Amino acid sequence: MFESGTHALPDIFESFSEARRQGFIAMKELKEQGKGVVGTFCTYVPVELFLAAGLIPVGLCSTSDETIGEAEKVLPRNLCPLIKASYGFAAADKCPYMYFSDLVVGETTCDGKIKMYELLGKIKDVHVMELPHSQDRPASRALWMEEIKRLKNRVEEKFGVTITVEKLRQAIKERNRERGLLKKLYELSVMNPPPFTGLQQLQILFGTQYKFDHEKKVQELEDTINSITKEYQNGNRPVAVNAKRIIVTGCPTGGATEKFTRVIEESGAVVVAYENCTGAKQFDRQVDESSSDPYEALADYYLNIGCSVMSPNPNRLELLGRLCSQFKADGVLEMVLQSCHTYAIESHTIGEFLKTRNIPFMSLETDYSTGDTEQLKTRIAAFIEML
Ligand code: BJ8
């Protein structure tokens, strides 16, 4: 963590890429102070409830192949690696964030996760939110509202706290501020050439979730934006002006799947934006602070996330289309994790949509191993070559 002001870019990028490891120590200290911790896996979980309850929300380890062998003792091999890793880290007791979590909140996003949570419930205290799979029906909205209230009650009961409306409003404000800054940060790549590589952008977006002091985090993000802008104005151009501009969409990236961005950038292109959960899907919009009922505002915000588990899923197309125009994308590459049926099937719709905008698109399936790196290189290099 650096003090406020402007700073050398290598220190900044290091601070974020090391955040996950450094966060272990910070979390241990918070636990020793008696803080409660809630672990989550998915963008649909309304973390404002935990912040309003004075708890620490944390994204659980699910992006490395380290414990997949352990998970496969129980789960089928041909399952999404994100699900296997999520379970594997808990079973092998190798994720300190899982270890420190007093409660784990899951969601009924896809079938694999739903069934995995049953098994995880034998190891940890798990609460599963019933996520509807459509966004436009009043019954779906009513169910989601009920589920948010059910989670509130569970948190209050488990931790012996009261979530007041005032505290919830304050938590919504804090989270919105953070979202706004992360959006401002990734929007720096609207510039041509962008002021940082796609890998550096990803490391900041991914690393920021492991910084637990809100005020310090906000300060650090503001400093980061200032430092990057200043360096750019001073002529620091880390990306070639003629590098093809790529938007990444699909399953969540970060950790082992950084390989996807590395391969794109080693092929001479640059990732200017991430439409997926590591990027714009999570930070593009804000929870409505002016709503008379903060629970209604949370329900509307979270239910409208454009993930492929929704059917139909128009919000993904709206966001992707907007990003393509805003970032002047030369092409879109989709990363689908092995056996993720919802993203794999939605690929066709994404391809048809981008065709109407004359934006080249390719979808690739991968997992957390390094076994397919050469194959990814060949296919991505050919895609970039034809742009
Ligand atoms: S909001 S993208 S974090 S569900 S686990 S659906 S990859 S088969 S992660 Fe996700 Fe929430 Fe959506 Fe975002 Fe497919 Fe794997 Fe299921 Fe997955």
mmCIF file of C-alpha atoms and ligand atoms in Angstrom:
data_model
loop_
_atom_site.group_PDB
_atom_site.id
_atom_site.type_symbol
_atom_site.label_atom_id
_atom_site.label_comp_id
_atom_site.label_asym_id
_atom_site.label_seq_id
_atom_site.Cartn_x
_atom_site.Cartn_y
_atom_site.Cartn_z
ATOM 1 C CA MET A 1 0.000 0.000 0.000
ATOM 2 C CA PHE A 2 1.433 3.400 -0.916
ATOM 3 C CA GLU A 3 0.741 6.765 0.708
ATOM 4 C CA SER A 4 -1.366 9.358 -1.111
ATOM 5 C CA GLY A 5 0.036 11.469 -3.982
ATOM 6 C CA THR A 6 1.263 10.431 -7.408
ATOM 7 C CA HIS A 7 3.570 7.432 -7.739
ATOM 8 C CA ALA A 8 5.782 5.480 -10.110
ATOM 9 C CA LEU A 9 3.653 3.176 -12.254
ATOM 10 C CA PRO A 10 5.629 -0.034 -11.509
ATOM 11 C CA ASP A 11 4.898 0.417 -7.766
ATOM 12 C CA ILE A 12 1.227 0.947 -8.488
ATOM 13 C CA PHE A 13 0.836 -2.123 -10.683
ATOM 14 C CA GLU A 14 2.820 -4.182 -8.164
ATOM 15 C CA SER A 15 0.537 -3.011 -5.337
ATOM 16 C CA PHE A 16 -2.534 -4.352 -7.167
ATOM 17 C CA SER A 17 -1.021 -7.539 -8.584
ATOM 18 C CA GLU A 18 0.241 -8.439 -5.099
ATOM 19 C CA ALA A 19 -3.045 -7.470 -3.415
ATOM 20 C CA ARG A 20 -4.440 -10.989 -3.179
ATOM 21 C CA ARG A 21 -1.365 -12.292 -1.347
ATOM 22 C CA GLN A 22 -0.984 -9.171 0.835
ATOM 23 C CA GLY A 23 -4.698 -9.311 1.669
ATOM 24 C CA PHE A 24 -4.214 -12.584 3.602
ATOM 25 C CA ILE A 25 -2.293 -10.730 6.307
ATOM 26 C CA ALA A 26 -4.734 -7.817 6.390
ATOM 27 C CA MET A 27 -7.638 -10.252 6.758
ATOM 28 C CA LYS A 28 -5.932 -12.163 9.558
ATOM 29 C CA GLU A 29 -5.518 -8.898 11.456
ATOM 30 C CA LEU A 30 -9.153 -7.966 10.880
ATOM 31 C CA LYS A 31 -10.242 -11.363 12.202
ATOM 32 C CA GLU A 32 -8.069 -10.905 15.277
ATOM 33 C CA GLN A 33 -9.903 -7.618 15.871
ATOM 34 C CA GLY A 34 -13.151 -9.619 15.890
ATOM 35 C CA LYS A 35 -14.466 -8.662 12.431
ATOM 36 C CA GLY A 36 -16.891 -11.039 10.728
ATOM 37 C CA VAL A 37 -16.100 -12.176 7.168
ATOM 38 C CA VAL A 38 -18.487 -13.214 4.369
ATOM 39 C CA GLY A 39 -17.100 -15.066 1.359
ATOM 40 C CA THR A 40 -18.765 -14.783 -2.059
ATOM 41 C CA PHE A 41 -18.251 -16.147 -5.575
ATOM 42 C CA CYS A 42 -20.538 -14.136 -7.812
ATOM 43 C CA THR A 43 -21.327 -10.571 -8.908
ATOM 44 C CA TYR A 44 -25.052 -11.086 -8.174
ATOM 45 C CA VAL A 45 -24.479 -11.147 -4.399
ATOM 46 C CA PRO A 46 -25.392 -7.717 -2.884
ATOM 47 C CA VAL A 47 -22.268 -7.022 -0.845
ATOM 48 C CA GLU A 48 -23.724 -3.730 0.433
ATOM 49 C CA LEU A 49 -25.659 -5.809 2.996
ATOM 50 C CA PHE A 50 -22.396 -7.082 4.499
ATOM 51 C CA LEU A 51 -20.798 -3.637 4.530
ATOM 52 C CA ALA A 52 -23.902 -2.222 6.229
ATOM 53 C CA ALA A 53 -23.575 -4.963 8.868
ATOM 54 C CA GLY A 54 -19.935 -3.969 9.551
ATOM 55 C CA LEU A 55 -18.651 -7.212 7.970
ATOM 56 C CA ILE A 56 -15.873 -7.781 5.436
ATOM 57 C CA PRO A 57 -16.981 -9.236 2.097
ATOM 58 C CA VAL A 58 -14.344 -11.146 0.147
ATOM 59 C CA GLY A 59 -14.246 -12.887 -3.239
ATOM 60 C CA LEU A 60 -13.199 -16.509 -2.641
ATOM 61 C CA CYS A 61 -10.346 -18.264 -4.427
ATOM 62 C CA SER A 62 -11.655 -19.814 -7.635
ATOM 63 C CA THR A 63 -9.208 -18.797 -10.351
ATOM 64 C CA SER A 64 -6.308 -21.221 -10.091
ATOM 65 C CA ASP A 65 -5.805 -24.892 -10.965
ATOM 66 C CA GLU A 66 -3.928 -25.568 -7.715
ATOM 67 C CA THR A 67 -6.704 -27.564 -6.058
ATOM 68 C CA ILE A 68 -8.561 -28.973 -9.061
ATOM 69 C CA GLY A 69 -7.044 -32.426 -8.451
ATOM 70 C CA GLU A 70 -8.473 -32.356 -4.937
ATOM 71 C CA ALA A 71 -11.895 -31.277 -6.248
ATOM 72 C CA GLU A 72 -11.937 -34.069 -8.842
ATOM 73 C CA LYS A 73 -11.898 -36.646 -6.033
ATOM 74 C CA VAL A 74 -15.521 -35.599 -5.515
ATOM 75 C CA LEU A 75 -16.662 -33.633 -8.569
ATOM 76 C CA PRO A 76 -16.760 -34.815 -12.195
ATOM 77 C CA ARG A 77 -13.694 -33.971 -14.285
ATOM 78 C CA ASN A 78 -15.625 -32.395 -17.143
ATOM 79 C CA LEU A 79 -17.060 -29.641 -14.941
ATOM 80 C CA CYS A 80 -16.354 -25.890 -15.210
ATOM 81 C CA PRO A 81 -12.902 -25.207 -13.671
ATOM 82 C CA LEU A 82 -14.268 -22.254 -11.715
ATOM 83 C CA ILE A 83 -16.650 -24.555 -9.855
ATOM 84 C CA LYS A 84 -13.978 -27.203 -9.287
ATOM 85 C CA ALA A 85 -11.512 -24.603 -8.007
ATOM 86 C CA SER A 86 -14.129 -23.020 -5.714
ATOM 87 C CA TYR A 87 -14.821 -26.373 -4.084
ATOM 88 C CA GLY A 88 -11.208 -27.567 -4.235
ATOM 89 C CA PHE A 89 -9.871 -24.617 -2.251
ATOM 90 C CA ALA A 90 -12.385 -25.299 0.513
ATOM 91 C CA ALA A 91 -11.844 -29.074 0.527
ATOM 92 C CA ALA A 92 -8.059 -28.741 0.565
ATOM 93 C CA ASP A 93 -8.245 -25.851 3.064
ATOM 94 C CA LYS A 94 -5.896 -23.849 0.870
ATOM 95 C CA CYS A 95 -7.766 -20.547 0.499
ATOM 96 C CA PRO A 96 -7.137 -18.341 3.535
ATOM 97 C CA TYR A 97 -10.166 -16.247 2.574
ATOM 98 C CA MET A 98 -12.365 -19.342 2.691
ATOM 99 C CA TYR A 99 -10.749 -20.321 5.994
ATOM 100 C CA PHE A 100 -11.544 -16.909 7.497
ATOM 101 C CA SER A 101 -15.116 -16.749 6.125
ATOM 102 C CA ASP A 102 -17.745 -17.153 8.838
ATOM 103 C CA LEU A 103 -20.439 -17.423 6.177
ATOM 104 C CA VAL A 104 -20.244 -18.261 2.468
ATOM 105 C CA VAL A 105 -22.994 -16.843 0.250
ATOM 106 C CA GLY A 106 -23.728 -18.724 -2.951
ATOM 107 C CA GLU A 107 -26.380 -18.183 -5.633
ATOM 108 C CA THR A 108 -28.364 -20.394 -7.991
ATOM 109 C CA THR A 109 -26.657 -19.060 -11.117
ATOM 110 C CA CYS A 110 -25.785 -22.276 -12.959
ATOM 111 C CA ASP A 111 -26.542 -25.954 -12.302
ATOM 112 C CA GLY A 112 -22.946 -26.871 -11.501
ATOM 113 C CA LYS A 113 -22.658 -24.233 -8.800
ATOM 114 C CA ILE A 114 -26.044 -25.118 -7.283
ATOM 115 C CA LYS A 115 -25.014 -28.734 -6.789
ATOM 116 C CA MET A 116 -21.486 -27.820 -5.664
ATOM 117 C CA TYR A 117 -22.906 -25.607 -2.888
ATOM 118 C CA GLU A 118 -24.656 -28.670 -1.432
ATOM 119 C CA LEU A 119 -21.244 -30.283 -0.985
ATOM 120 C CA LEU A 120 -19.596 -27.087 0.182
ATOM 121 C CA GLY A 121 -22.309 -26.855 2.854
ATOM 122 C CA LYS A 122 -20.742 -29.915 4.504
ATOM 123 C CA ILE A 123 -17.492 -27.982 4.997
ATOM 124 C CA LYS A 124 -18.635 -24.388 5.602
ATOM 125 C CA ASP A 125 -21.746 -22.485 6.707
ATOM 126 C CA VAL A 126 -23.326 -21.753 3.291
ATOM 127 C CA HIS A 127 -26.330 -19.574 2.469
ATOM 128 C CA VAL A 128 -27.635 -19.890 -1.102
ATOM 129 C CA MET A 129 -29.637 -17.091 -2.730
ATOM 130 C CA GLU A 130 -32.356 -18.194 -5.153
ATOM 131 C CA LEU A 131 -31.545 -16.176 -8.273
ATOM 132 C CA PRO A 132 -34.353 -15.990 -10.863
ATOM 133 C CA HIS A 133 -33.214 -16.494 -14.456
ATOM 134 C CA SER A 134 -35.309 -13.828 -16.097
ATOM 135 C CA GLN A 135 -35.184 -10.092 -15.541
ATOM 136 C CA ASP A 136 -38.410 -8.847 -17.077
ATOM 137 C CA ARG A 137 -41.122 -10.737 -15.130
ATOM 138 C CA PRO A 138 -42.651 -9.121 -12.028
ATOM 139 C CA ALA A 139 -42.529 -12.521 -10.278
ATOM 140 C CA SER A 140 -38.738 -12.686 -10.797
ATOM 141 C CA ARG A 141 -38.284 -9.219 -9.367
ATOM 142 C CA ALA A 142 -40.499 -10.107 -6.371
ATOM 143 C CA LEU A 143 -38.555 -13.312 -5.717
ATOM 144 C CA TRP A 144 -35.200 -11.497 -5.875
ATOM 145 C CA MET A 145 -36.434 -8.806 -3.498
ATOM 146 C CA GLU A 146 -37.532 -11.527 -1.085
ATOM 147 C CA GLU A 147 -34.148 -13.234 -1.392
ATOM 148 C CA ILE A 148 -32.295 -10.017 -0.558
ATOM 149 C CA LYS A 149 -34.460 -9.614 2.558
ATOM 150 C CA ARG A 150 -33.890 -13.283 3.455
ATOM 151 C CA LEU A 151 -30.119 -12.717 3.219
ATOM 152 C CA LYS A 152 -30.436 -9.612 5.415
ATOM 153 C CA ASN A 153 -32.241 -11.671 8.079
ATOM 154 C CA ARG A 154 -29.670 -14.454 7.864
ATOM 155 C CA VAL A 155 -26.777 -12.004 8.299
ATOM 156 C CA GLU A 156 -28.461 -10.252 11.229
ATOM 157 C CA GLU A 157 -29.161 -13.560 12.938
ATOM 158 C CA LYS A 158 -25.739 -15.093 12.300
ATOM 159 C CA PHE A 159 -23.676 -12.084 13.371
ATOM 160 C CA GLY A 160 -26.052 -10.584 15.970
ATOM 161 C CA VAL A 161 -26.204 -7.207 14.198
ATOM 162 C CA THR A 162 -28.939 -4.915 12.882
ATOM 163 C CA ILE A 163 -28.778 -3.597 9.342
ATOM 164 C CA THR A 164 -30.452 -0.197 9.480
ATOM 165 C CA VAL A 165 -31.707 1.659 6.419
ATOM 166 C CA GLU A 166 -29.203 4.457 7.133
ATOM 167 C CA LYS A 167 -26.262 2.027 7.259
ATOM 168 C CA LEU A 168 -27.441 0.410 4.047
ATOM 169 C CA ARG A 169 -27.681 3.768 2.290
ATOM 170 C CA GLN A 170 -24.145 4.574 3.444
ATOM 171 C CA ALA A 171 -22.852 1.208 2.167
ATOM 172 C CA ILE A 172 -24.522 1.810 -1.220
ATOM 173 C CA LYS A 173 -22.777 5.179 -1.451
ATOM 174 C CA GLU A 174 -19.382 3.685 -0.576
ATOM 175 C CA ARG A 175 -19.704 0.878 -3.062
ATOM 176 C CA ASN A 176 -20.914 3.238 -5.788
ATOM 177 C CA ARG A 177 -17.889 5.453 -5.218
ATOM 178 C CA GLU A 178 -15.589 2.484 -5.672
ATOM 179 C CA ARG A 179 -17.445 1.314 -8.790
ATOM 180 C CA GLY A 180 -17.275 4.832 -10.216
ATOM 181 C CA LEU A 181 -13.510 5.024 -9.706
ATOM 182 C CA LEU A 182 -12.896 1.614 -11.260
ATOM 183 C CA LYS A 183 -14.969 2.651 -14.245
ATOM 184 C CA LYS A 184 -13.012 5.899 -14.546
ATOM 185 C CA LEU A 185 -9.824 3.856 -14.398
ATOM 186 C CA TYR A 186 -10.697 1.391 -17.153
ATOM 187 C CA GLU A 187 -12.150 4.194 -19.280
ATOM 188 C CA LEU A 188 -8.625 5.650 -19.506
ATOM 189 C CA SER A 189 -8.136 3.003 -22.204
ATOM 190 C CA VAL A 190 -10.574 4.881 -24.428
ATOM 191 C CA MET A 191 -7.447 6.882 -25.363
ATOM 192 C CA ASN A 192 -5.412 5.778 -28.338
ATOM 193 C CA PRO A 193 -2.978 4.314 -27.501
ATOM 194 C CA PRO A 194 -4.254 3.245 -24.081
ATOM 195 C CA PRO A 195 -2.141 4.316 -21.079
ATOM 196 C CA PHE A 196 -1.670 0.750 -19.831
ATOM 197 C CA THR A 197 -1.758 -2.760 -21.205
ATOM 198 C CA GLY A 198 -4.827 -4.947 -20.836
ATOM 199 C CA LEU A 199 -2.881 -7.152 -18.425
ATOM 200 C CA GLN A 200 -2.114 -4.186 -16.174
ATOM 201 C CA GLN A 201 -5.754 -3.106 -16.323
ATOM 202 C CA LEU A 202 -6.874 -6.622 -15.399
ATOM 203 C CA GLN A 203 -4.458 -6.798 -12.476
ATOM 204 C CA ILE A 204 -5.869 -3.586 -11.028
ATOM 205 C CA LEU A 205 -9.516 -4.609 -11.528
ATOM 206 C CA PHE A 206 -8.869 -8.064 -10.083
ATOM 207 C CA GLY A 207 -6.551 -6.953 -7.266
ATOM 208 C CA THR A 208 -8.760 -4.197 -5.937
ATOM 209 C CA GLN A 209 -11.193 -6.703 -4.368
ATOM 210 C CA TYR A 210 -8.468 -7.794 -1.924
ATOM 211 C CA LYS A 211 -8.021 -4.355 -0.384
ATOM 212 C CA PHE A 212 -10.332 -4.194 2.599
ATOM 213 C CA ASP A 213 -9.964 -0.643 3.941
ATOM 214 C CA HIS A 214 -12.525 1.360 1.966
ATOM 215 C CA GLU A 215 -11.063 4.829 2.531
ATOM 216 C CA LYS A 216 -7.506 3.713 1.732
ATOM 217 C CA LYS A 217 -8.702 1.841 -1.327
ATOM 218 C CA VAL A 218 -10.587 4.853 -2.670
ATOM 219 C CA GLN A 219 -7.530 7.038 -2.070
ATOM 220 C CA GLU A 220 -5.281 4.529 -3.789
ATOM 221 C CA LEU A 221 -7.571 4.319 -6.816
ATOM 222 C CA GLU A 222 -7.669 8.112 -7.110
ATOM 223 C CA ASP A 223 -3.859 8.247 -6.895
ATOM 224 C CA THR A 224 -3.577 5.506 -9.484
ATOM 225 C CA ILE A 225 -5.789 7.375 -11.948
ATOM 226 C CA ASN A 226 -3.818 10.601 -11.357
ATOM 227 C CA SER A 227 -0.426 8.919 -11.717
ATOM 228 C CA ILE A 228 -1.372 7.097 -14.905
ATOM 229 C CA THR A 229 -2.857 10.268 -16.423
ATOM 230 C CA LYS A 230 0.232 12.301 -15.500
ATOM 231 C CA GLU A 231 2.620 9.726 -16.955
ATOM 232 C CA TYR A 232 0.585 9.677 -20.174
ATOM 233 C CA GLN A 233 0.664 13.450 -20.431
ATOM 234 C CA ASN A 234 4.446 13.256 -19.955
ATOM 235 C CA GLY A 235 4.637 11.052 -23.031
ATOM 236 C CA ASN A 236 4.821 7.598 -21.420
ATOM 237 C CA ARG A 237 3.245 5.300 -24.041
ATOM 238 C CA PRO A 238 3.502 1.625 -23.013
ATOM 239 C CA VAL A 239 1.279 0.461 -25.916
ATOM 240 C CA ALA A 240 1.995 0.872 -29.655
ATOM 241 C CA VAL A 241 -0.362 3.307 -31.386
ATOM 242 C CA ASN A 242 -1.212 0.786 -34.111
ATOM 243 C CA ALA A 243 -1.994 -2.123 -31.731
ATOM 244 C CA LYS A 244 -5.405 -3.630 -32.571
ATOM 245 C CA ARG A 245 -7.967 -2.830 -29.885
ATOM 246 C CA ILE A 246 -9.681 -5.887 -28.404
ATOM 247 C CA ILE A 247 -12.618 -6.231 -26.032
ATOM 248 C CA VAL A 248 -12.710 -9.413 -23.950
ATOM 249 C CA THR A 249 -16.107 -10.866 -23.078
ATOM 250 C CA GLY A 250 -17.371 -14.145 -21.583
ATOM 251 C CA CYS A 251 -16.633 -15.929 -18.301
ATOM 252 C CA PRO A 252 -14.804 -14.164 -15.445
ATOM 253 C CA THR A 253 -11.060 -13.613 -16.041
ATOM 254 C CA GLY A 254 -8.153 -13.202 -13.633
ATOM 255 C CA GLY A 255 -5.715 -15.622 -12.013
ATOM 256 C CA ALA A 256 -5.033 -18.620 -14.287
ATOM 257 C CA THR A 257 -7.005 -17.123 -17.172
ATOM 258 C CA GLU A 258 -4.683 -14.116 -17.328
ATOM 259 C CA LYS A 259 -3.145 -16.358 -19.994
ATOM 260 C CA PHE A 260 -5.955 -15.292 -22.348
ATOM 261 C CA THR A 261 -4.939 -11.620 -22.110
ATOM 262 C CA ARG A 262 -1.222 -12.477 -22.244
ATOM 263 C CA VAL A 263 -1.677 -14.387 -25.490
ATOM 264 C CA ILE A 264 -3.705 -11.539 -27.048
ATOM 265 C CA GLU A 265 -1.069 -8.976 -26.098
ATOM 266 C CA GLU A 266 1.876 -11.179 -27.097
ATOM 267 C CA SER A 267 0.207 -11.371 -30.510
ATOM 268 C CA GLY A 268 0.598 -7.586 -30.869
ATOM 269 C CA ALA A 269 -2.926 -6.423 -29.893
ATOM 270 C CA VAL A 270 -4.084 -4.691 -26.715
ATOM 271 C CA VAL A 271 -7.114 -5.447 -24.528
ATOM 272 C CA VAL A 272 -8.842 -2.092 -24.044
ATOM 273 C CA ALA A 273 -11.859 -3.289 -22.052
ATOM 274 C CA TYR A 274 -13.309 -6.303 -20.259
ATOM 275 C CA GLU A 275 -17.043 -6.735 -20.636
ATOM 276 C CA ASN A 276 -17.055 -9.690 -18.217
ATOM 277 C CA CYS A 277 -17.428 -9.802 -14.435
ATOM 278 C CA THR A 278 -13.854 -8.739 -13.771
ATOM 279 C CA GLY A 279 -14.642 -5.487 -15.584
ATOM 280 C CA ALA A 280 -17.569 -3.483 -16.916
ATOM 281 C CA LYS A 281 -20.273 -6.033 -16.021
ATOM 282 C CA GLN A 282 -19.491 -5.198 -12.403
ATOM 283 C CA PHE A 283 -18.577 -1.505 -12.545
ATOM 284 C CA ASP A 284 -20.528 0.062 -15.406
ATOM 285 C CA ARG A 285 -23.736 0.920 -13.517
ATOM 286 C CA GLN A 286 -24.522 2.324 -10.062
ATOM 287 C CA VAL A 287 -27.122 1.398 -7.446
ATOM 288 C CA ASP A 288 -29.765 4.171 -7.389
ATOM 289 C CA GLU A 289 -28.959 6.270 -4.289
ATOM 290 C CA SER A 290 -32.096 8.385 -4.693
ATOM 291 C CA SER A 291 -34.532 5.465 -4.372
ATOM 292 C CA SER A 292 -36.957 5.759 -1.424
ATOM 293 C CA ASP A 293 -36.283 2.079 -0.620
ATOM 294 C CA PRO A 294 -32.628 0.954 -0.721
ATOM 295 C CA TYR A 295 -33.731 -2.695 -0.922
ATOM 296 C CA GLU A 296 -35.655 -1.945 -4.121
ATOM 297 C CA ALA A 297 -32.565 -0.181 -5.471
ATOM 298 C CA LEU A 298 -30.356 -3.187 -4.689
ATOM 299 C CA ALA A 299 -32.861 -5.611 -6.242
ATOM 300 C CA ASP A 300 -33.016 -3.595 -9.471
ATOM 301 C CA TYR A 301 -29.274 -3.138 -9.736
ATOM 302 C CA TYR A 302 -28.284 -6.753 -9.126
ATOM 303 C CA LEU A 303 -31.088 -8.435 -11.059
ATOM 304 C CA ASN A 304 -30.108 -6.455 -14.166
ATOM 305 C CA ILE A 305 -26.549 -7.792 -14.392
ATOM 306 C CA GLY A 306 -26.132 -9.101 -17.941
ATOM 307 C CA CYS A 307 -24.819 -12.608 -17.249
ATOM 308 C CA SER A 308 -25.521 -15.527 -19.601
ATOM 309 C CA VAL A 309 -27.449 -17.307 -16.825
ATOM 310 C CA MET A 310 -30.310 -14.899 -17.637
ATOM 311 C CA SER A 311 -32.746 -15.794 -20.415
ATOM 312 C CA PRO A 312 -33.129 -13.699 -22.449
ATOM 313 C CA ASN A 313 -30.031 -11.619 -21.688
ATOM 314 C CA PRO A 314 -30.391 -8.276 -23.501
ATOM 315 C CA ASN A 315 -28.300 -6.335 -20.979
ATOM 316 C CA ARG A 316 -25.108 -8.107 -22.061
ATOM 317 C CA LEU A 317 -25.691 -7.049 -25.670
ATOM 318 C CA GLU A 318 -26.458 -3.471 -24.645
ATOM 319 C CA LEU A 319 -23.246 -3.198 -22.607
ATOM 320 C CA LEU A 320 -21.069 -4.944 -25.166
ATOM 321 C CA GLY A 321 -22.409 -2.770 -27.994
ATOM 322 C CA ARG A 322 -21.787 0.383 -25.988
ATOM 323 C CA LEU A 323 -18.222 -0.678 -25.092
ATOM 324 C CA CYS A 324 -17.426 -1.480 -28.733
ATOM 325 C CA SER A 325 -18.381 2.060 -29.776
ATOM 326 C CA GLN A 326 -16.821 3.802 -26.787
ATOM 327 C CA PHE A 327 -13.474 1.967 -27.004
ATOM 328 C CA LYS A 328 -13.425 1.822 -30.828
ATOM 329 C CA ALA A 329 -12.912 -1.931 -30.772
ATOM 330 C CA ASP A 330 -11.270 -3.651 -33.748
ATOM 331 C CA GLY A 331 -12.455 -7.058 -32.516
ATOM 332 C CA VAL A 332 -14.093 -8.981 -29.676
ATOM 333 C CA LEU A 333 -12.664 -12.171 -28.195
ATOM 334 C CA GLU A 334 -14.752 -14.338 -25.924
ATOM 335 C CA MET A 335 -13.318 -16.619 -23.257
ATOM 336 C CA VAL A 336 -15.607 -19.505 -22.362
ATOM 337 C CA LEU A 337 -14.568 -21.810 -19.552
ATOM 338 C CA GLN A 338 -14.760 -25.538 -20.257
ATOM 339 C CA SER A 339 -18.311 -26.888 -19.773
ATOM 340 C CA CYS A 340 -19.911 -23.479 -19.184
ATOM 341 C CA HIS A 341 -23.083 -24.158 -21.155
ATOM 342 C CA THR A 342 -24.753 -20.772 -20.746
ATOM 343 C CA TYR A 343 -21.814 -18.771 -22.130
ATOM 344 C CA ALA A 344 -21.063 -21.407 -24.790
ATOM 345 C CA ILE A 345 -24.638 -21.315 -26.093
ATOM 346 C CA GLU A 346 -24.894 -17.517 -25.897
ATOM 347 C CA SER A 347 -21.776 -17.233 -28.110
ATOM 348 C CA HIS A 348 -23.940 -17.637 -31.176
ATOM 349 C CA THR A 349 -26.155 -14.676 -30.177
ATOM 350 C CA ILE A 350 -23.068 -12.553 -29.446
ATOM 351 C CA GLY A 351 -21.551 -13.427 -32.833
ATOM 352 C CA GLU A 352 -24.792 -12.545 -34.683
ATOM 353 C CA PHE A 353 -25.076 -9.273 -32.760
ATOM 354 C CA LEU A 354 -21.503 -8.236 -33.569
ATOM 355 C CA LYS A 355 -21.998 -9.172 -37.231
ATOM 356 C CA THR A 356 -24.674 -6.462 -37.480
ATOM 357 C CA ARG A 357 -22.005 -4.010 -36.323
ATOM 358 C CA ASN A 358 -19.252 -5.401 -38.550
ATOM 359 C CA ILE A 359 -17.052 -6.244 -35.577
ATOM 360 C CA PRO A 360 -14.991 -9.443 -35.945
ATOM 361 C CA PHE A 361 -15.619 -11.954 -33.176
ATOM 362 C CA MET A 362 -14.167 -15.256 -32.073
ATOM 363 C CA SER A 363 -15.070 -17.444 -29.099
ATOM 364 C CA LEU A 364 -12.526 -19.792 -27.515
ATOM 365 C CA GLU A 365 -12.935 -22.435 -24.840
ATOM 366 C CA THR A 366 -10.240 -22.825 -22.216
ATOM 367 C CA ASP A 367 -9.623 -24.048 -18.662
ATOM 368 C CA TYR A 368 -7.175 -23.261 -15.864
ATOM 369 C CA SER A 369 -4.322 -25.431 -17.185
ATOM 370 C CA THR A 370 -1.517 -24.195 -19.419
ATOM 371 C CA GLY A 371 -1.967 -27.175 -21.755
ATOM 372 C CA ASP A 372 -3.835 -25.211 -24.433
ATOM 373 C CA THR A 373 -1.599 -22.124 -24.529
ATOM 374 C CA GLU A 374 -0.019 -23.029 -27.906
ATOM 375 C CA GLN A 375 -3.437 -23.657 -29.421
ATOM 376 C CA LEU A 376 -4.730 -20.330 -28.078
ATOM 377 C CA LYS A 377 -1.659 -18.596 -29.520
ATOM 378 C CA THR A 378 -2.263 -20.021 -32.992
ATOM 379 C CA ARG A 379 -5.947 -19.140 -33.103
ATOM 380 C CA ILE A 380 -5.656 -15.698 -31.531
ATOM 381 C CA ALA A 381 -2.659 -14.718 -33.690
ATOM 382 C CA ALA A 382 -4.650 -15.693 -36.809
ATOM 383 C CA PHE A 383 -7.647 -13.650 -35.613
ATOM 384 C CA ILE A 384 -5.537 -10.560 -34.939
ATOM 385 C CA GLU A 385 -3.709 -10.973 -38.225
ATOM 386 C CA MET A 386 -6.963 -10.724 -40.205
ATOM 387 C CA LEU A 387 -8.215 -7.564 -38.397
HETATM 388 S S1 BJ8 B 1 -22.507 -12.921 -12.787
HETATM 389 S S2 BJ8 B 1 -20.349 -14.670 -14.972
HETATM 390 S S3 BJ8 B 1 -19.628 -14.404 -11.504
HETATM 391 S S4 BJ8 B 1 -22.401 -16.434 -12.663
HETATM 392 S S5 BJ8 B 1 -19.526 -21.133 -12.677
HETATM 393 S S6 BJ8 B 1 -21.725 -19.625 -15.120
HETATM 394 S S7 BJ8 B 1 -18.225 -19.995 -15.775
HETATM 395 S S8 BJ8 B 1 -20.334 -22.870 -15.616
HETATM 396 S S9 BJ8 B 1 -19.036 -17.676 -13.089
HETATM 397 FE FE1 BJ8 B 1 -20.257 -15.930 -13.104
HETATM 398 FE FE2 BJ8 B 1 -21.854 -14.602 -11.480
HETATM 399 FE FE3 BJ8 B 1 -22.393 -14.736 -14.093
HETATM 400 FE FE4 BJ8 B 1 -20.385 -13.266 -13.234
HETATM 401 FE FE5 BJ8 B 1 -20.239 -20.737 -16.349
HETATM 402 FE FE6 BJ8 B 1 -18.630 -21.836 -14.588
HETATM 403 FE FE7 BJ8 B 1 -21.248 -21.554 -14.046
HETATM 404 FE FE8 BJ8 B 1 -19.672 -19.442 -14.144
#
